[in-house]
Amino acid sequence: MAEYAPQQNHPRPREAVRRASIHTLGCRLNQSESGILMDLLRRGGYELVPFGEHADLGIVHTCTVTREADAKSRQLIRSFIRKNPDAFVAVIGCYAETGHEALGEIEGIDLICGNQEKMNVLEFVAHGKNETPLIIREPIQRDDFTIAFAEGAPTERRTNLKIQDGCNFMCSYCAVPFARGRSRSRAIDNLLDEARVLVVRGAKEIVLTGVNLGCYAFDGLTVADVADRLDAIPGLRRIRISSIEPMTIPDMLIERMADPGHALAPYLHIPLQSGSDRVLQLMNRRYTRTEFTDFIEAAYRRVPDLCIGTDIMVGMPGETEADFNETRAVLRDMPFAYAHVFKYSERPGTASERLPDKVDPKTANRRSAAIRRLSEAKRRGFYERFLGRTVEVLFEQEQDGWWEGYTGNYVRVAARSSNRMRNKFGRVTLEGVRGDIAMGTIHD
Ligand code: 5AD
Ligand code: SF4
């Protein structure tokens, strides 16, 4: 089993190095890993400061899912170096894994560290600055794993918990399997230990993260068993599953969502990508449109008030107007609460690079805008169903006297309160929808 970071012997930084900041791009999995890194940094004696402020150590946790993600990673690195020319600059994560050559051209980077070793970043920082950047790209292990985490400070936030990494699916457009390797799962005791620590620290909602969560398999356990084990932790009020692939979702997971006594939230983010069977084939997705729609219709019938979100990709090579219209019709007619839209971005080394009939950017932009508009209407329709009803909200932040938070089924709610509601549950009667937020009155 692979150990991500040694539990002991964390090198103390040299006395002069004290302020660190970390910027995270991309998915929730990156965010959950960064959360652990932040605790390790604090334990290593660093003060964490917001990215952009003066710091002695800057870590950019990169993403490579699209060309734009690469560009954004490079831009953040450059701006950090401009502001902190003497700092130790570490670039870690997916783009460090796949783009080390391009990154090597950027003057001022001290460490480029791929995914296998990134949780050990502090060990490499201890080597200090050199003439040329240190490049660490170890082969990504296939074994199940544990993660060494530090105890950390109290928290008042919804917190991500990594339970899985990697993907064996090889969708034709996707760079993630190259950056993150084969599917592997986190040892159950190790993930439960971290979850218990998070709850003691104050977390009331835990979001399970991974690249392909439905492929979780450890000791005969599935992602539904993980949800059950977490449900048994006293004080943990909500468990949320982040994005999960179609056809990998165990029936038991849907059963747990249907059970009002279970902490698993009635929420599914399940990427459709396209509503055209032809395009799904070009994408090397593992389902047909009908298999997908049958599944979500059944889940929707089974789980009261289930929120179903999705990802749509437009502009896949070969996508015709007729294909796109099929996608739009599925989104329109099925019980989706919202869709995130992505414009196809060609990733080096992926199978789709060789596909003919590339879609021109103007067409892709138009399709993307159409999906975004439709998604807004779907979200409004979903929220409006709850008007007049009283829902339970976990509040997160306050703005101008309005407290904002989410329901279990991911309705974003704002309500006025003069009490400090952060990290507290409140019952709210919903009265209206403004933009992408439902407004209501809180009951004391
Ligand atoms: N281009 C555009 N979007 C992509 N995604 C994955 N790979 C690409 C790519 N090459 C999108 C998919 C996935 C989401 C997380 O990112 O829609 O569901
Ligand atoms: Fe990429 Fe497909 Fe794996 Fe998702 S399931 S990470 S889109 S290869």
XYZ file of C-alpha atoms and ligand atoms in Angstrom:
470
model
C 0.000 0.000 0.000
C 1.352 3.408 -0.899
C 1.978 5.946 1.847
C 1.477 9.447 0.566
C 3.484 11.211 3.226
C 5.475 9.984 6.180
C 3.674 10.634 9.468
C 6.799 11.648 11.350
C 10.082 13.330 10.604
C 8.639 16.300 8.852
C 11.572 18.574 8.191
C 11.292 21.897 9.972
C 11.744 24.796 7.608
C 14.851 26.914 7.974
C 14.212 29.691 10.492
C 13.915 32.413 7.862
C 11.120 30.647 5.976
C 7.897 31.216 7.789
C 5.073 32.500 5.607
C 3.512 30.152 3.084
C 0.622 30.388 0.707
C -1.028 27.810 -1.465
C -3.262 28.360 -4.461
C -5.426 25.512 -5.701
C -6.823 25.174 -9.194
C -9.276 22.644 -10.544
C -11.340 19.970 -8.909
C -12.499 19.176 -5.398
C -9.925 16.420 -5.186
C -7.171 19.020 -5.518
C -8.929 21.053 -2.847
C -9.067 18.123 -0.444
C -5.381 17.408 -0.963
C -4.553 21.093 -0.471
C -6.529 21.029 2.782
C -4.231 18.317 4.095
C -1.165 20.170 2.812
C -2.240 23.300 4.674
C -2.409 21.370 7.943
C 1.030 19.875 7.233
C 2.408 23.353 6.518
C 1.035 24.682 9.815
C 2.490 21.721 11.673
C 5.790 22.417 9.890
C 5.842 25.851 11.516
C 4.553 27.972 8.665
C 2.066 30.764 8.936
C -0.455 30.462 6.100
C -1.174 33.715 4.307
C -3.572 34.452 1.425
C -2.135 33.881 -2.021
C -0.912 37.218 -3.361
C 0.438 38.476 -0.021
C 4.150 38.393 0.663
C 5.265 34.811 1.349
C 8.487 32.829 1.659
C 6.977 29.708 0.169
C 4.400 29.631 -2.605
C 2.719 26.418 -3.712
C 0.601 26.356 -6.851
C -1.522 23.210 -6.936
C -2.221 22.924 -10.651
C -4.878 21.442 -12.923
C -4.537 20.286 -16.541
C -8.090 19.341 -17.472
C -8.201 21.981 -20.232
C -5.742 24.209 -22.082
C -7.201 27.112 -20.089
C -6.354 25.346 -16.829
C -2.715 25.038 -17.986
C -2.643 28.731 -18.940
C -4.219 29.779 -15.647
C -1.657 27.698 -13.738
C 1.222 29.378 -15.607
C -0.263 32.838 -15.074
C -0.631 32.317 -11.309
C 2.909 31.015 -11.020
C 4.280 34.020 -12.920
C 2.346 36.535 -10.854
C 3.466 34.879 -7.603
C 7.103 34.989 -8.745
C 6.786 38.672 -9.732
C 5.496 39.572 -6.280
C 7.841 37.227 -4.402
C 11.092 37.016 -6.365
C 13.018 35.487 -3.432
C 10.401 32.960 -2.359
C 10.657 29.213 -2.832
C 8.165 28.421 -5.596
C 6.726 24.922 -5.790
C 4.447 23.801 -8.612
C 2.625 20.571 -7.862
C -0.239 18.460 -9.177
C -1.643 17.485 -12.551
C 0.000 20.118 -14.762
C 3.314 19.549 -12.955
C 2.862 15.886 -13.908
C 2.102 16.404 -17.606
C 3.567 19.846 -18.398
C 6.943 19.858 -16.682
C 8.687 20.891 -19.924
C 6.591 24.028 -20.420
C 6.855 24.795 -16.707
C 10.635 24.397 -16.860
C 10.735 27.434 -19.159
C 9.303 29.703 -16.468
C 12.118 31.516 -14.695
C 11.905 31.365 -10.904
C 10.275 27.992 -10.254
C 12.231 25.956 -7.674
C 10.297 22.711 -7.640
C 8.061 20.919 -10.133
C 6.467 17.970 -8.401
C 3.977 15.541 -9.944
C 1.101 13.823 -8.185
C 2.879 10.819 -6.678
C 5.165 12.840 -4.416
C 3.299 16.105 -3.985
C 2.170 15.428 -0.413
C 5.894 15.318 0.486
C 6.448 18.810 -0.893
C 7.889 20.045 2.421
C 10.754 17.560 2.216
C 11.770 19.001 -1.143
C 11.392 22.574 0.081
C 13.908 21.735 2.800
C 16.543 21.227 0.065
C 16.406 24.986 -0.518
C 16.686 26.918 -3.766
C 18.960 25.812 -6.592
C 20.144 27.126 -9.956
C 17.724 24.849 -11.796
C 14.335 23.611 -10.647
C 14.108 20.266 -8.947
C 11.807 18.051 -11.019
C 10.121 15.158 -9.209
C 8.060 12.855 -11.379
C 7.811 9.431 -9.807
C 5.686 6.746 -11.489
C 2.193 6.843 -10.072
C 1.526 3.823 -7.897
C -1.374 1.479 -8.519
C -1.785 0.340 -4.926
C -4.470 1.396 -2.522
C -3.214 4.067 -0.170
C -3.332 5.845 3.144
C -2.752 9.548 3.684
C -0.781 11.013 6.565
C -2.720 14.001 7.821
C -2.023 16.465 10.597
C -4.572 17.164 13.322
C -5.167 20.748 12.210
C -6.991 23.728 13.652
C -10.729 24.073 14.336
C -12.801 24.447 11.190
C -16.186 25.955 10.432
C -16.461 24.750 6.883
C -17.858 22.062 4.698
C -14.801 19.862 4.271
C -13.587 17.627 1.456
C -12.369 14.123 2.195
C -10.340 12.200 -0.373
C -11.282 8.536 -0.641
C -10.107 7.554 -4.139
C -7.659 8.609 -6.835
C -7.032 7.833 -10.516
C -9.227 6.519 -13.324
C -9.149 3.534 -15.676
C -11.880 4.751 -18.029
C -9.856 6.518 -20.730
C -12.528 8.830 -22.114
C -11.047 9.953 -25.423
C -10.806 13.670 -24.530
C -9.486 13.342 -21.008
C -5.987 14.051 -19.679
C -6.796 13.046 -16.120
C -5.792 9.344 -16.361
C -2.352 10.482 -17.578
C -1.984 12.936 -14.732
C -3.470 10.822 -11.955
C -2.836 7.236 -12.967
C -4.934 4.113 -12.399
C -7.855 3.880 -10.016
C -6.983 3.155 -6.400
C -8.789 3.504 -3.095
C -7.993 4.879 0.329
C -7.870 2.418 3.201
C -11.137 2.588 5.116
C -9.648 2.974 8.617
C -7.390 5.758 7.458
C -10.214 7.726 5.840
C -12.469 7.198 8.861
C -9.681 8.424 11.152
C -9.439 11.619 9.163
C -13.228 12.018 9.078
C -13.421 11.689 12.886
C -10.684 14.284 13.288
C -12.534 16.623 10.916
C -15.740 16.257 12.935
C -13.919 16.932 16.211
C -12.460 20.038 14.548
C -15.984 21.218 13.761
C -16.907 19.888 10.300
C -20.627 19.176 10.032
C -20.644 18.295 6.357
C -18.061 16.124 4.625
C -17.810 15.934 0.834
C -16.348 12.701 -0.529
C -13.884 13.315 -3.330
C -11.991 11.239 -5.871
C -11.425 11.087 -9.618
C -13.852 8.219 -10.145
C -15.665 7.771 -6.840
C -17.923 4.963 -8.014
C -14.796 2.827 -8.537
C -13.991 2.915 -4.807
C -13.121 -0.670 -3.855
C -11.287 -1.493 -0.647
C -11.626 -4.754 1.289
C -14.850 -5.513 -0.586
C -16.337 -2.131 0.373
C -17.989 0.264 -2.087
C -18.600 3.986 -1.904
C -22.025 3.179 -0.352
C -20.275 1.315 2.488
C -18.024 4.335 2.996
C -21.157 6.472 3.342
C -22.552 4.007 5.928
C -19.357 4.022 7.981
C -19.296 7.811 7.947
C -22.978 7.933 8.891
C -22.060 6.186 12.147
C -19.751 9.043 13.243
C -21.521 11.064 15.947
C -21.764 14.754 15.096
C -21.399 14.314 11.345
C -24.672 15.694 10.058
C -24.172 15.565 6.287
C -22.250 13.486 3.795
C -22.148 14.603 0.181
C -20.850 12.679 -2.791
C -19.066 14.870 -5.320
C -19.108 14.082 -9.040
C -19.656 10.371 -9.754
C -19.608 8.580 -13.102
C -22.786 7.121 -14.629
C -23.055 3.325 -14.421
C -20.734 3.177 -11.400
C -23.300 4.159 -8.786
C -24.273 1.300 -6.465
C -28.037 0.926 -5.881
C -27.312 1.062 -2.174
C -26.102 4.626 -2.561
C -29.472 5.695 -3.946
C -31.197 3.773 -1.127
C -29.171 5.709 1.445
C -30.117 9.014 -0.182
C -33.765 7.972 0.037
C -33.440 7.264 3.769
C -34.196 10.454 5.738
C -32.377 8.990 8.754
C -29.108 8.671 6.800
C -26.646 11.580 6.644
C -26.040 11.040 2.916
C -27.436 14.095 1.138
C -29.922 13.630 -1.730
C -27.495 14.997 -4.266
C -25.986 13.500 -7.413
C -23.568 15.215 -9.743
C -23.405 12.816 -12.643
C -21.672 13.891 -15.871
C -23.713 13.322 -19.028
C -21.224 15.048 -21.389
C -23.459 14.495 -24.430
C -26.999 13.395 -25.191
C -26.003 11.939 -28.559
C -25.062 8.253 -28.689
C -22.748 8.947 -31.597
C -20.816 11.562 -29.625
C -20.819 9.418 -26.482
C -19.119 6.756 -28.587
C -16.563 9.208 -29.923
C -15.915 10.181 -26.325
C -15.476 6.530 -25.331
C -18.086 6.965 -22.627
C -19.483 3.728 -21.235
C -23.231 4.275 -21.569
C -25.901 5.238 -24.048
C -28.234 8.177 -23.657
C -31.083 5.843 -22.710
C -29.048 4.020 -20.073
C -28.221 7.375 -18.546
C -31.746 8.767 -18.635
C -33.269 5.510 -17.328
C -30.906 5.656 -14.374
C -31.585 9.256 -13.407
C -35.331 8.891 -13.863
C -35.322 5.895 -11.522
C -33.140 7.709 -8.978
C -35.398 10.740 -9.184
C -38.466 8.625 -8.516
C -36.780 6.855 -5.623
C -35.297 9.855 -3.787
C -37.677 12.657 -2.834
C -36.377 16.105 -3.868
C -33.161 14.661 -5.282
C -30.858 17.291 -6.821
C -29.240 16.005 -10.011
C -26.477 18.094 -11.541
C -24.387 17.266 -14.561
C -21.432 18.219 -16.752
C -21.984 18.845 -20.452
C -19.146 19.088 -22.950
C -19.777 20.982 -26.170
C -17.586 21.149 -29.256
C -16.302 17.584 -29.132
C -14.711 16.820 -32.576
C -17.493 15.451 -34.767
C -20.341 17.039 -32.778
C -22.935 18.218 -35.315
C -25.823 20.598 -34.752
C -28.140 17.575 -34.614
C -25.954 15.963 -31.909
C -25.938 19.180 -29.938
C -29.724 19.455 -30.191
C -30.015 15.958 -28.737
C -27.870 17.034 -25.779
C -29.988 20.112 -25.266
C -33.190 18.075 -25.402
C -31.929 15.630 -22.753
C -30.968 18.501 -20.475
C -34.335 20.199 -21.079
C -36.521 17.125 -20.604
C -34.787 15.297 -17.785
C -34.988 16.227 -14.088
C -31.674 18.052 -13.944
C -31.244 20.901 -11.455
C -28.268 22.435 -13.266
C -25.448 21.720 -15.718
C -21.821 22.794 -15.744
C -20.730 23.365 -19.310
C -17.228 22.714 -20.681
C -15.943 23.572 -24.137
C -13.887 20.760 -25.594
C -10.195 21.492 -25.206
C -7.631 19.387 -27.026
C -5.243 17.715 -24.608
C -1.869 16.424 -25.796
C -1.666 12.646 -25.988
C -5.408 11.984 -25.771
C -7.198 9.838 -28.360
C -9.510 12.669 -29.436
C -6.509 14.620 -30.769
C -6.693 12.402 -33.838
C -10.445 12.758 -34.425
C -11.560 14.620 -37.569
C -14.238 17.321 -37.851
C -13.058 19.721 -35.197
C -15.750 22.193 -34.170
C -14.915 25.854 -34.762
C -14.633 28.037 -31.637
C -17.568 30.265 -32.593
C -19.910 27.290 -32.788
C -18.562 25.889 -29.515
C -19.084 29.282 -27.839
C -22.659 29.480 -29.082
C -23.439 25.963 -27.875
C -21.811 26.649 -24.543
C -23.885 29.829 -24.067
C -27.080 27.936 -24.950
C -26.355 25.262 -22.323
C -25.525 27.910 -19.749
C -28.854 29.679 -20.362
C -30.738 26.406 -20.159
C -28.937 25.515 -16.948
C -29.982 28.817 -15.366
C -33.607 28.116 -16.251
C -33.358 24.568 -14.890
C -31.870 25.813 -11.625
C -34.614 28.386 -11.221
C -37.250 25.734 -11.921
C -35.670 23.414 -9.350
C -35.517 26.129 -6.688
C -39.080 27.287 -7.348
C -40.383 23.843 -6.443
C -39.381 24.526 -2.857
C -41.079 27.900 -2.464
C -43.389 27.864 0.541
C -41.544 24.909 2.036
C -39.308 24.893 5.086
C -35.839 23.498 4.456
C -32.757 22.850 6.562
C -29.727 24.963 5.653
C -26.116 24.663 6.783
C -24.948 28.273 6.783
C -21.506 29.163 5.527
C -21.044 32.915 5.177
C -22.604 36.295 5.760
C -22.940 39.281 3.467
C -24.702 42.514 4.431
C -26.806 40.809 7.094
C -27.784 37.910 4.821
C -26.555 34.458 5.779
C -25.934 32.017 2.935
C -25.692 28.272 2.864
C -26.928 25.087 1.216
C -29.624 22.541 1.813
C -28.793 18.845 1.614
C -30.068 18.846 -1.959
C -27.899 21.819 -2.809
C -30.354 24.662 -2.962
C -28.366 27.813 -2.253
C -30.305 29.793 0.328
C -29.980 33.297 1.792
C -31.826 34.450 4.908
C -31.498 37.477 7.181
C -30.274 36.872 10.677
C -28.509 38.974 13.283
C -27.171 35.795 14.916
C -23.845 34.292 13.956
C -24.986 31.392 11.803
C -21.650 30.190 10.398
C -21.463 26.394 10.474
C -24.905 26.201 12.071
C -28.047 24.581 10.776
C -31.171 26.685 10.505
C -34.711 26.081 9.286
C -35.745 28.458 6.522
C -39.078 28.947 4.788
C -38.357 29.769 1.156
C -40.190 32.707 -0.363
C -38.516 33.709 -3.622
C -35.676 33.157 -6.071
C -33.197 35.852 -7.053
C -30.630 34.794 -9.652
C -29.079 31.546 -8.451
C -30.154 31.910 -4.857
C -33.379 31.166 -2.980
C -34.404 33.716 -0.371
C -36.332 32.921 2.770
C -37.100 33.583 6.418
C -35.154 31.850 9.128
C -36.926 30.321 12.152
C -35.257 30.834 15.489
N -11.972 19.547 -22.578
C -13.030 20.143 -21.983
N -13.587 19.686 -20.865
C -13.075 18.574 -20.298
N -13.430 17.882 -19.224
C -12.604 16.839 -19.087
N -11.694 16.834 -20.082
C -11.974 17.910 -20.863
C -11.431 18.431 -22.056
N -10.397 17.852 -22.679
C -14.592 18.237 -18.418
C -15.632 17.097 -18.402
C -15.596 16.648 -16.972
C -15.224 17.916 -16.262
C -14.735 17.771 -14.884
O -14.222 18.449 -17.092
O -16.900 17.624 -18.729
O -16.835 16.120 -16.543
Fe -11.602 11.552 -17.385
Fe -13.554 9.879 -18.148
Fe -11.965 9.217 -16.084
Fe -13.746 11.209 -15.793
S -14.239 9.029 -16.196
S -11.539 11.252 -15.153
S -13.767 12.134 -17.837
S -11.330 9.465 -18.198
